[in-house]
């Protein structure tokens, strides 16, 4: 049995902690906030992704497909609201049809159950949608992610672990194994000095900084991309039955603003994607000079910006103008106007960016002796969380050969 400290009470940290606690490790979860899942996990679209979009064979593709099943089964078992309702991806012009075909091919390659629909068939699912063609994906769903986190935290505690809120991890260092002396990790927080056998860091928007403070040199930096949402008024929401997505713009890494009837019944519209001016920058008013200096000092950001000037400018326009946001939505459902949109809380994505300006496309985990750091866990990591946890525990065991061989 090892004492493992897990940093982060988002869904990835809690899934890892629950897995370790279930096999008998002594687990402590630390989060700097006073509640569970207050950042990405508590501010996302609430979608259980099918694994449609990702390159075949990638961790995202395999773990999303498996994660859809494991997360749904876990939520059902623990009484957390979840529903596999399917989704519609719609091409709104002839120009988007090749992209839709590519998605249909990718669905086949990834083993995702999907079917091409004619416009008339699409309107049987969503009577108010504009479509020249569509793809129906059956295995997509919706779930209460904060509810999943509460269930995982309860599992950790039921197995004898603890979840400590309001304590921020500042740094850590591994004291290596020596003949006759077992190694350990010394962790410094804003409240205490702690000693544990191993450390797993799932710190989302702060992942790269904590990795550096723990002695690693991560190959990528986290860049925060805010995703803003609106909610449709109840009357306008009647035009949307389930989940309606556009064909994603291949020049841009995000899925494009979509319409989602959440598990609580409201229809959410969004998210767009704008560079946030702070890692936890949920509005334009949240500005952190330190975070900005960090981001602007990373050559990758300038290279990314230079390559994405046009779509980036469109995203900023959508952020500053409700009318522009509504225009994007009305491409999917023509009846939606700016007057139907009520502002809703935003989320910020932690996206790892390489020095050369390339976005880290897949999940990324880096290890050193007795430490595992999750350095990139963007969407669909909430869907894939139980699978990511399995992978992280395997990686952790590889850094602790002696105890686990014993
Ligand atoms: C707008 C948006 C929409 C999305 N939609 C979906 C979706 O529909 N489906 C899906 O599968 N995925 C979606 N995602 C992605 C998904 O939400 C994330 O991949 C997932 O939540 C990542 O979980 P996490 O535990 O790694 O990070 P987080 O949930 O961000 O948790 C990290 C935790 O670490 C804590 N922490 C950070 N630093 C420290 C420190 N120094 N000390 C202690 N604690 C610390 C933070 O307080 C936080 O609680 C979306 C993300 C966003 C932002």
Tab-separated table of C-alpha atoms and ligand atoms in Angstrom:
chain	number	residue	atom	x	y	z
A	1	UNK	CA	0.000	0.000	0.000
A	2	UNK	CA	1.265	3.463	-0.871
A	3	UNK	CA	0.220	6.886	0.364
A	4	UNK	CA	-0.575	8.856	-2.776
A	5	UNK	CA	-1.324	12.560	-2.911
A	6	UNK	CA	-3.578	13.563	-5.803
A	7	UNK	CA	-3.677	17.255	-6.742
A	8	UNK	CA	-6.992	18.435	-8.204
A	9	UNK	CA	-10.603	17.673	-7.445
A	10	UNK	CA	-11.683	17.873	-11.067
A	11	UNK	CA	-13.028	14.713	-12.641
A	12	UNK	CA	-9.588	13.418	-13.661
A	13	UNK	CA	-8.053	13.798	-10.194
A	14	UNK	CA	-11.062	12.283	-8.476
A	15	UNK	CA	-11.249	9.373	-10.925
A	16	UNK	CA	-7.572	8.588	-10.252
A	17	UNK	CA	-8.081	8.927	-6.497
A	18	UNK	CA	-11.134	6.649	-6.505
A	19	UNK	CA	-9.256	4.003	-8.498
A	20	UNK	CA	-6.261	4.078	-6.150
A	21	UNK	CA	-8.458	4.053	-3.034
A	22	UNK	CA	-10.477	1.102	-4.371
A	23	UNK	CA	-7.352	-1.045	-4.636
A	24	UNK	CA	-6.270	-0.177	-1.093
A	25	UNK	CA	-3.850	2.717	-1.457
A	26	UNK	CA	-4.058	5.480	1.120
A	27	UNK	CA	-5.210	8.516	-0.852
A	28	UNK	CA	-5.363	12.226	-0.105
A	29	UNK	CA	-6.875	14.595	-2.675
A	30	UNK	CA	-5.967	18.284	-2.357
A	31	UNK	CA	-7.687	21.149	-4.134
A	32	UNK	CA	-6.963	24.842	-3.715
A	33	UNK	CA	-10.660	25.729	-4.037
A	34	UNK	CA	-13.339	25.400	-1.368
A	35	UNK	CA	-15.549	23.142	-3.498
A	36	UNK	CA	-15.153	20.153	-5.820
A	37	UNK	CA	-14.771	20.564	-9.580
A	38	UNK	CA	-15.004	24.352	-9.696
A	39	UNK	CA	-12.957	24.788	-12.875
A	40	UNK	CA	-13.151	22.900	-16.198
A	41	UNK	CA	-15.206	19.975	-14.929
A	42	UNK	CA	-17.886	22.152	-13.369
A	43	UNK	CA	-18.044	24.563	-16.305
A	44	UNK	CA	-18.218	22.333	-19.374
A	45	UNK	CA	-20.968	21.357	-21.829
A	46	UNK	CA	-21.990	18.263	-19.879
A	47	UNK	CA	-21.707	16.065	-22.963
A	48	UNK	CA	-20.640	12.420	-22.968
A	49	UNK	CA	-18.682	12.373	-26.223
A	50	UNK	CA	-18.781	9.352	-28.495
A	51	UNK	CA	-15.193	9.542	-29.807
A	52	UNK	CA	-16.262	10.682	-33.273
A	53	UNK	CA	-13.778	13.414	-34.066
A	54	UNK	CA	-10.376	12.132	-32.987
A	55	UNK	CA	-7.619	10.504	-35.075
A	56	UNK	CA	-8.088	6.711	-35.089
A	57	UNK	CA	-5.807	5.022	-32.576
A	58	UNK	CA	-5.274	8.195	-30.523
A	59	UNK	CA	-5.819	8.107	-26.766
A	60	UNK	CA	-8.723	10.508	-27.276
A	61	UNK	CA	-10.464	8.195	-29.750
A	62	UNK	CA	-10.008	4.979	-27.807
A	63	UNK	CA	-10.593	6.446	-24.377
A	64	UNK	CA	-13.658	8.473	-25.391
A	65	UNK	CA	-15.331	5.404	-26.898
A	66	UNK	CA	-14.519	3.244	-23.854
A	67	UNK	CA	-15.169	6.187	-21.516
A	68	UNK	CA	-18.681	6.684	-22.870
A	69	UNK	CA	-19.472	3.169	-21.693
A	70	UNK	CA	-17.603	3.228	-18.373
A	71	UNK	CA	-18.769	6.713	-17.378
A	72	UNK	CA	-22.391	5.964	-18.243
A	73	UNK	CA	-22.299	2.685	-16.312
A	74	UNK	CA	-20.698	4.415	-13.307
A	75	UNK	CA	-23.219	7.280	-13.320
A	76	UNK	CA	-26.136	4.839	-13.512
A	77	UNK	CA	-24.727	2.698	-10.722
A	78	UNK	CA	-24.241	5.752	-8.478
A	79	UNK	CA	-27.579	7.395	-9.295
A	80	UNK	CA	-26.058	10.389	-11.126
A	81	UNK	CA	-28.305	11.794	-13.896
A	82	UNK	CA	-27.126	10.573	-17.321
A	83	UNK	CA	-28.870	9.981	-20.632
A	84	UNK	CA	-27.601	8.602	-23.924
A	85	UNK	CA	-29.724	10.770	-26.200
A	86	UNK	CA	-27.617	10.807	-29.402
A	87	UNK	CA	-26.653	13.890	-31.387
A	88	UNK	CA	-26.959	15.441	-34.806
A	89	UNK	CA	-24.031	16.966	-36.720
A	90	UNK	CA	-25.445	19.160	-39.451
A	91	UNK	CA	-23.949	20.518	-42.660
A	92	UNK	CA	-25.659	23.851	-43.293
A	93	UNK	CA	-24.253	24.417	-46.797
A	94	UNK	CA	-22.997	22.300	-49.713
A	95	UNK	CA	-19.478	23.504	-48.817
A	96	UNK	CA	-19.650	21.556	-45.532
A	97	UNK	CA	-20.696	18.237	-47.074
A	98	UNK	CA	-17.120	16.949	-47.687
A	99	UNK	CA	-16.354	17.652	-44.006
A	100	UNK	CA	-19.464	15.720	-43.003
A	101	UNK	CA	-18.355	12.794	-45.198
A	102	UNK	CA	-14.952	12.821	-43.508
A	103	UNK	CA	-16.646	12.661	-40.121
A	104	UNK	CA	-18.775	9.742	-41.284
A	105	UNK	CA	-15.585	7.919	-42.371
A	106	UNK	CA	-13.960	8.715	-39.047
A	107	UNK	CA	-16.959	7.313	-37.203
A	108	UNK	CA	-16.446	4.019	-39.043
A	109	UNK	CA	-12.698	4.040	-38.290
A	110	UNK	CA	-13.346	4.724	-34.597
A	111	UNK	CA	-16.189	2.214	-34.274
A	112	UNK	CA	-18.684	4.967	-33.402
A	113	UNK	CA	-22.284	4.165	-34.377
A	114	UNK	CA	-23.240	6.920	-36.837
A	115	UNK	CA	-25.573	7.198	-39.814
A	116	UNK	CA	-25.772	9.728	-42.692
A	117	UNK	CA	-29.187	11.425	-42.886
A	118	UNK	CA	-30.991	13.371	-45.581
A	119	UNK	CA	-32.301	16.839	-44.615
A	120	UNK	CA	-35.816	15.380	-44.207
A	121	UNK	CA	-34.512	12.606	-41.931
A	122	UNK	CA	-32.545	15.182	-39.898
A	123	UNK	CA	-35.736	17.165	-39.364
A	124	UNK	CA	-37.429	14.077	-37.927
A	125	UNK	CA	-34.927	14.362	-35.044
A	126	UNK	CA	-34.773	18.164	-34.931
A	127	UNK	CA	-37.745	19.767	-36.702
A	128	UNK	CA	-36.273	23.314	-36.615
A	129	UNK	CA	-32.780	22.540	-37.878
A	130	UNK	CA	-31.292	23.871	-41.140
A	131	UNK	CA	-29.457	21.050	-42.898
A	132	UNK	CA	-28.321	20.047	-46.361
A	133	UNK	CA	-27.083	16.781	-44.830
A	134	UNK	CA	-26.515	15.387	-41.353
A	135	UNK	CA	-24.861	12.669	-39.329
A	136	UNK	CA	-26.729	10.994	-36.501
A	137	UNK	CA	-24.501	9.662	-33.704
A	138	UNK	CA	-26.329	7.375	-31.319
A	139	UNK	CA	-23.790	6.947	-28.501
A	140	UNK	CA	-23.465	10.618	-27.459
A	141	UNK	CA	-25.086	11.557	-24.167
A	142	UNK	CA	-25.473	14.129	-21.419
A	143	UNK	CA	-24.506	13.837	-17.774
A	144	UNK	CA	-24.186	15.795	-14.547
A	145	UNK	CA	-20.359	15.996	-14.274
A	146	UNK	CA	-20.296	17.711	-10.854
A	147	UNK	CA	-22.610	14.899	-9.698
A	148	UNK	CA	-20.091	12.325	-10.962
A	149	UNK	CA	-17.382	14.175	-9.008
A	150	UNK	CA	-19.414	14.097	-5.799
A	151	UNK	CA	-19.902	10.346	-6.243
A	152	UNK	CA	-16.168	9.769	-6.877
A	153	UNK	CA	-15.223	11.861	-3.825
A	154	UNK	CA	-17.664	9.834	-1.723
A	155	UNK	CA	-16.030	6.628	-3.029
A	156	UNK	CA	-12.584	7.933	-2.032
A	157	UNK	CA	-13.806	8.706	1.472
A	158	UNK	CA	-15.721	5.437	1.815
A	159	UNK	CA	-12.454	3.598	1.030
A	160	UNK	CA	-10.647	5.477	3.811
A	161	UNK	CA	-9.151	8.308	1.734
A	162	UNK	CA	-9.639	12.017	2.291
A	163	UNK	CA	-10.539	14.984	0.120
A	164	UNK	CA	-9.057	18.203	1.479
A	165	UNK	CA	-10.332	21.475	0.033
A	166	UNK	CA	-8.777	24.936	0.338
A	167	UNK	CA	-5.138	23.793	0.269
A	168	UNK	CA	-2.892	24.784	-2.613
A	169	UNK	CA	0.116	22.747	-3.683
A	170	UNK	CA	3.103	25.009	-4.294
A	171	UNK	CA	5.989	22.638	-5.058
A	172	UNK	CA	7.281	19.122	-4.580
A	173	UNK	CA	10.481	17.148	-4.930
A	174	UNK	CA	11.218	13.457	-5.119
A	175	UNK	CA	13.750	12.059	-2.672
A	176	UNK	CA	15.011	9.045	-4.620
A	177	UNK	CA	15.224	5.470	-3.354
A	178	UNK	CA	18.602	4.571	-1.821
A	179	UNK	CA	19.834	1.193	-0.666
A	180	UNK	CA	17.964	0.523	2.561
A	181	UNK	CA	15.876	3.715	2.316
A	182	UNK	CA	12.617	3.952	0.460
A	183	UNK	CA	12.145	7.101	-1.601
A	184	UNK	CA	9.374	9.630	-1.027
A	185	UNK	CA	7.903	12.846	-2.337
A	186	UNK	CA	8.089	15.986	-0.220
A	187	UNK	CA	5.194	18.295	-0.999
A	188	UNK	CA	4.924	21.922	0.061
A	189	UNK	CA	1.480	23.517	0.218
A	190	UNK	CA	0.222	26.890	1.449
A	191	UNK	CA	-0.797	25.156	4.694
A	192	UNK	CA	1.713	22.401	5.448
A	193	UNK	CA	4.662	20.271	4.428
A	194	UNK	CA	3.579	16.753	3.542
A	195	UNK	CA	5.467	13.546	2.784
A	196	UNK	CA	3.958	10.850	0.598
A	197	UNK	CA	5.068	7.822	-1.391
A	198	UNK	CA	3.834	9.223	-4.695
A	199	UNK	CA	2.253	12.279	-6.291
A	200	UNK	CA	-0.307	12.514	-9.108
A	201	UNK	CA	-1.006	16.012	-10.403
A	202	UNK	CA	-4.266	16.672	-12.283
A	203	UNK	CA	-4.238	20.460	-12.001
A	204	UNK	CA	-5.934	21.409	-15.267
A	205	UNK	CA	-5.227	25.063	-16.029
A	206	UNK	CA	-2.111	25.044	-13.799
A	207	UNK	CA	-0.688	21.705	-14.890
A	208	UNK	CA	2.510	22.978	-16.547
A	209	UNK	CA	3.371	25.378	-13.720
A	210	UNK	CA	3.024	22.745	-11.052
A	211	UNK	CA	5.047	20.323	-13.163
A	212	UNK	CA	7.874	22.886	-13.262
A	213	UNK	CA	7.568	23.491	-9.513
A	214	UNK	CA	7.945	19.721	-9.054
A	215	UNK	CA	11.153	19.500	-11.066
A	216	UNK	CA	9.861	18.492	-14.516
A	217	UNK	CA	10.447	20.374	-17.746
A	218	UNK	CA	7.139	20.058	-19.635
A	219	UNK	CA	7.413	20.153	-23.419
A	220	UNK	CA	4.284	22.319	-23.725
A	221	UNK	CA	2.616	25.236	-21.924
A	222	UNK	CA	-1.015	25.570	-20.953
A	223	UNK	CA	-2.835	28.265	-22.873
A	224	UNK	CA	-6.288	29.162	-21.510
A	225	UNK	CA	-9.099	29.356	-24.084
A	226	UNK	CA	-12.347	30.698	-22.687
A	227	UNK	CA	-15.592	29.208	-23.939
A	228	UNK	CA	-18.599	31.474	-23.461
A	229	UNK	CA	-22.143	30.186	-23.202
A	230	UNK	CA	-25.673	31.483	-23.415
A	231	UNK	CA	-28.837	29.732	-22.379
A	232	UNK	CA	-31.882	29.846	-24.669
A	233	UNK	CA	-35.063	31.301	-23.177
A	234	UNK	CA	-37.597	28.511	-22.481
A	235	UNK	CA	-39.695	29.554	-25.524
A	236	UNK	CA	-36.691	29.573	-27.897
A	237	UNK	CA	-35.482	26.332	-26.326
A	238	UNK	CA	-38.549	24.573	-27.725
A	239	UNK	CA	-36.781	24.642	-31.110
A	240	UNK	CA	-34.109	22.246	-29.812
A	241	UNK	CA	-34.834	18.678	-28.729
A	242	UNK	CA	-31.316	17.369	-28.095
A	243	UNK	CA	-27.756	18.074	-29.242
A	244	UNK	CA	-27.087	19.935	-32.510
A	245	UNK	CA	-23.472	20.417	-33.655
A	246	UNK	CA	-21.972	22.073	-36.752
A	247	UNK	CA	-19.389	20.406	-38.964
A	248	UNK	CA	-16.166	21.556	-37.256
A	249	UNK	CA	-13.902	24.007	-39.060
A	250	UNK	CA	-10.740	21.946	-39.759
A	251	UNK	CA	-8.592	25.104	-39.359
A	252	UNK	CA	-9.583	25.340	-35.708
A	253	UNK	CA	-9.167	22.847	-32.852
A	254	UNK	CA	-12.575	23.305	-31.202
A	255	UNK	CA	-15.953	21.928	-32.253
A	256	UNK	CA	-17.740	25.224	-32.993
A	257	UNK	CA	-20.701	26.692	-31.100
A	258	UNK	CA	-23.419	24.112	-30.660
A	259	UNK	CA	-26.797	23.663	-29.004
A	260	UNK	CA	-27.101	21.261	-26.112
A	261	UNK	CA	-30.141	20.391	-24.077
A	262	UNK	CA	-28.419	19.668	-20.770
A	263	UNK	CA	-29.325	16.992	-18.276
A	264	UNK	CA	-31.179	19.621	-16.199
A	265	UNK	CA	-33.384	20.389	-19.223
A	266	UNK	CA	-32.122	23.830	-20.302
A	267	UNK	CA	-30.695	24.475	-23.754
A	268	UNK	CA	-27.115	25.793	-23.697
A	269	UNK	CA	-25.546	27.542	-26.657
A	270	UNK	CA	-21.791	27.699	-27.097
A	271	UNK	CA	-18.947	27.566	-26.369
A	272	UNK	CA	-16.910	29.881	-28.568
A	273	UNK	CA	-13.135	29.971	-28.038
A	274	UNK	CA	-11.197	33.135	-27.174
A	275	UNK	CA	-7.811	33.500	-25.534
A	276	UNK	CA	-8.487	34.184	-21.833
A	277	UNK	CA	-6.526	37.003	-20.191
A	278	UNK	CA	-6.017	34.874	-17.065
A	279	UNK	CA	-5.825	31.119	-16.546
A	280	UNK	CA	-9.065	31.351	-14.602
A	281	UNK	CA	-10.315	34.247	-16.722
A	282	UNK	CA	-14.047	33.640	-16.974
A	283	UNK	CA	-14.826	37.143	-18.312
A	284	UNK	CA	-12.910	39.826	-20.256
A	285	UNK	CA	-12.573	41.666	-16.909
A	286	UNK	CA	-10.477	38.862	-15.378
A	287	UNK	CA	-6.933	39.880	-16.255
A	288	UNK	CA	-3.790	38.408	-14.710
A	289	UNK	CA	-0.612	40.233	-15.792
A	290	UNK	CA	1.438	37.208	-14.624
A	291	UNK	CA	-0.619	34.744	-16.646
A	292	UNK	CA	-0.528	37.025	-19.691
A	293	UNK	CA	3.231	37.497	-19.466
A	294	UNK	CA	3.554	33.734	-19.217
A	295	UNK	CA	1.381	33.170	-22.293
A	296	UNK	CA	2.904	35.975	-24.388
A	297	UNK	CA	6.415	34.862	-23.455
A	298	UNK	CA	5.784	31.448	-25.008
A	299	UNK	CA	6.782	31.495	-28.710
A	300	UNK	CA	4.132	28.880	-29.474
A	301	UNK	CA	1.336	31.373	-28.802
A	302	UNK	CA	2.617	33.847	-31.396
A	303	UNK	CA	3.010	31.079	-33.945
A	304	UNK	CA	-0.505	29.803	-33.238
A	305	UNK	CA	-1.950	33.334	-33.469
A	306	UNK	CA	-0.233	33.992	-36.797
A	307	UNK	CA	-1.734	30.821	-38.256
A	308	UNK	CA	-5.249	31.442	-36.918
A	309	UNK	CA	-5.822	35.166	-37.423
A	310	UNK	CA	-9.073	34.792	-39.365
A	311	UNK	CA	-10.937	32.210	-37.244
A	312	UNK	CA	-9.474	33.809	-34.087
A	313	UNK	CA	-10.871	37.211	-35.037
A	314	UNK	CA	-14.281	35.663	-35.750
A	315	UNK	CA	-14.269	34.100	-32.274
A	316	UNK	CA	-13.477	37.450	-30.639
A	317	UNK	CA	-16.292	39.032	-32.653
A	318	UNK	CA	-18.685	36.373	-31.382
A	319	UNK	CA	-17.493	37.076	-27.856
A	320	UNK	CA	-18.060	40.825	-28.073
A	321	UNK	CA	-21.387	40.745	-29.918
A	322	UNK	CA	-24.444	38.737	-28.901
A	323	UNK	CA	-25.773	39.330	-32.425
A	324	UNK	CA	-22.701	37.664	-33.945
A	325	UNK	CA	-23.097	34.742	-31.512
A	326	UNK	CA	-26.782	34.428	-32.441
A	327	UNK	CA	-25.910	34.499	-36.172
A	328	UNK	CA	-23.663	31.441	-35.687
A	329	UNK	CA	-26.460	29.616	-33.905
A	330	UNK	CA	-29.038	30.610	-36.501
A	331	UNK	CA	-26.972	28.807	-39.120
A	332	UNK	CA	-28.016	25.641	-37.255
A	333	UNK	CA	-31.515	26.687	-36.182
A	334	UNK	CA	-32.676	29.719	-38.211
A	335	UNK	CA	-35.331	30.716	-35.663
A	336	UNK	CA	-32.769	31.712	-33.011
A	337	UNK	CA	-32.173	35.462	-32.546
A	338	UNK	CA	-30.068	37.556	-30.131
A	339	UNK	CA	-33.183	38.211	-28.034
A	340	UNK	CA	-33.413	34.477	-27.247
A	341	UNK	CA	-29.986	34.388	-25.557
A	342	UNK	CA	-29.464	34.761	-21.809
A	343	UNK	CA	-25.788	34.962	-20.676
A	344	UNK	CA	-24.585	31.860	-18.808
A	345	UNK	CA	-21.309	31.086	-16.968
A	346	UNK	CA	-18.233	30.531	-19.125
A	347	UNK	CA	-15.598	27.812	-18.878
A	348	UNK	CA	-11.858	27.986	-19.633
A	349	UNK	CA	-10.157	25.135	-21.466
A	350	UNK	CA	-6.627	24.160	-20.476
A	351	UNK	CA	-4.996	23.482	-23.823
A	352	UNK	CA	-1.328	22.528	-24.049
A	353	UNK	CA	0.609	24.338	-26.756
A	354	UNK	CA	4.056	23.367	-28.030
A	355	UNK	CA	6.882	25.809	-28.626
A	356	UNK	CA	6.373	25.481	-32.417
A	357	UNK	CA	2.747	26.658	-32.110
A	358	UNK	CA	1.270	23.173	-32.507
A	359	UNK	CA	-1.577	22.315	-30.158
A	360	UNK	CA	-0.993	19.084	-28.292
A	361	UNK	CA	-3.742	17.097	-29.905
A	362	UNK	CA	-3.886	14.087	-27.617
A	363	UNK	CA	-3.975	13.524	-23.870
A	364	UNK	CA	-0.478	13.974	-22.463
A	365	UNK	CA	0.969	12.502	-19.280
A	366	UNK	CA	4.578	12.911	-18.131
A	367	UNK	CA	6.240	10.968	-15.342
A	368	UNK	CA	9.309	11.192	-13.197
A	369	UNK	CA	10.291	9.056	-10.219
A	370	UNK	CA	7.226	8.735	-7.942
A	371	UNK	CA	5.314	11.460	-9.813
A	372	UNK	CA	2.759	11.503	-12.619
A	373	UNK	CA	1.659	14.803	-14.173
A	374	UNK	CA	-1.340	15.189	-16.482
A	375	UNK	CA	-0.187	17.895	-18.868
A	376	UNK	CA	-3.010	17.912	-21.403
A	377	UNK	CA	-6.524	16.706	-20.656
A	378	UNK	CA	-8.893	18.797	-22.785
A	379	UNK	CA	-12.252	17.613	-24.125
A	380	UNK	CA	-13.221	14.733	-24.165
A	381	UNK	CA	-11.280	14.116	-20.936
A	382	UNK	CA	-14.388	14.357	-18.757
A	383	UNK	CA	-16.029	11.621	-20.841
A	384	UNK	CA	-12.813	9.582	-20.813
A	385	UNK	CA	-11.974	10.252	-17.144
A	386	UNK	CA	-12.326	6.693	-15.863
A	387	UNK	CA	-10.151	5.404	-18.729
A	388	UNK	CA	-7.564	8.157	-18.192
A	389	UNK	CA	-7.491	7.153	-14.517
A	390	UNK	CA	-6.702	3.548	-15.484
A	391	UNK	CA	-3.849	4.785	-17.712
A	392	UNK	CA	-2.460	7.116	-15.000
A	393	UNK	CA	-2.450	4.380	-12.366
A	394	UNK	CA	-0.488	2.143	-14.771
A	395	UNK	CA	2.000	4.960	-15.307
A	396	UNK	CA	2.233	5.529	-11.555
A	397	UNK	CA	2.931	1.870	-10.895
A	398	UNK	CA	5.769	2.014	-13.413
A	399	UNK	CA	7.373	4.737	-11.269
A	400	UNK	CA	6.996	2.624	-8.090
A	401	UNK	CA	8.351	-0.757	-9.111
A	402	UNK	CA	9.665	-1.776	-5.725
A	403	UNK	CA	6.568	-1.408	-3.532
A	404	UNK	CA	4.248	-2.976	-6.060
A	405	UNK	CA	6.546	-5.866	-6.832
A	406	UNK	CA	6.745	-6.594	-3.096
B	1	LIG	C1	-16.002	25.114	-22.003
B	1	LIG	C2	-15.674	23.661	-21.890
B	1	LIG	C3	-16.526	22.680	-22.421
B	1	LIG	C4	-16.200	21.334	-22.330
B	1	LIG	N1	-17.109	20.393	-22.694
B	1	LIG	C5	-16.841	19.078	-22.464
B	1	LIG	C6	-17.815	18.093	-22.680
B	1	LIG	O1	-18.961	18.395	-22.992
B	1	LIG	N2	-17.468	16.780	-22.501
B	1	LIG	C7	-16.206	16.412	-22.111
B	1	LIG	O2	-15.939	15.216	-22.001
B	1	LIG	N3	-15.269	17.344	-21.862
B	1	LIG	C8	-15.576	18.654	-21.989
B	1	LIG	N4	-14.657	19.607	-21.670
B	1	LIG	C9	-13.357	19.187	-21.175
B	1	LIG	C10	-13.440	18.731	-19.726
B	1	LIG	O3	-14.231	19.595	-18.940
B	1	LIG	C11	-12.024	18.640	-19.157
B	1	LIG	O4	-11.270	17.848	-20.048
B	1	LIG	C12	-11.993	17.982	-17.784
B	1	LIG	O5	-12.933	18.610	-16.945
B	1	LIG	C13	-10.600	18.084	-17.195
B	1	LIG	O6	-10.660	17.679	-15.841
B	1	LIG	P1	-9.437	17.914	-14.888
B	1	LIG	O7	-9.739	17.205	-13.625
B	1	LIG	O8	-8.187	17.561	-15.619
B	1	LIG	O9	-9.351	19.506	-14.695
B	1	LIG	P2	-10.223	20.551	-13.780
B	1	LIG	O10	-11.653	20.184	-13.761
B	1	LIG	O11	-9.859	21.882	-14.309
B	1	LIG	O12	-9.632	20.326	-12.348
B	1	LIG	C14	-8.344	20.768	-11.970
B	1	LIG	C15	-8.389	21.050	-10.482
B	1	LIG	O13	-7.069	21.283	-10.013
B	1	LIG	C16	-7.152	22.258	-8.988
B	1	LIG	N5	-5.823	22.867	-8.825
B	1	LIG	C17	-5.124	23.543	-9.756
B	1	LIG	N6	-3.955	23.945	-9.247
B	1	LIG	C18	-3.908	23.507	-7.977
B	1	LIG	C19	-2.928	23.603	-6.923
B	1	LIG	N7	-1.762	24.235	-7.091
B	1	LIG	N8	-3.211	23.039	-5.727
B	1	LIG	C20	-4.386	22.389	-5.519
B	1	LIG	N9	-5.342	22.283	-6.478
B	1	LIG	C21	-5.097	22.822	-7.694
B	1	LIG	C22	-8.200	23.228	-9.502
B	1	LIG	O14	-8.746	24.020	-8.457
B	1	LIG	C23	-9.208	22.278	-10.123
B	1	LIG	O15	-10.239	21.931	-9.229
B	1	LIG	C24	-14.969	20.958	-21.737
B	1	LIG	C25	-14.125	21.926	-21.188
B	1	LIG	C26	-14.488	23.261	-21.222
B	1	LIG	C27	-13.624	24.272	-20.543
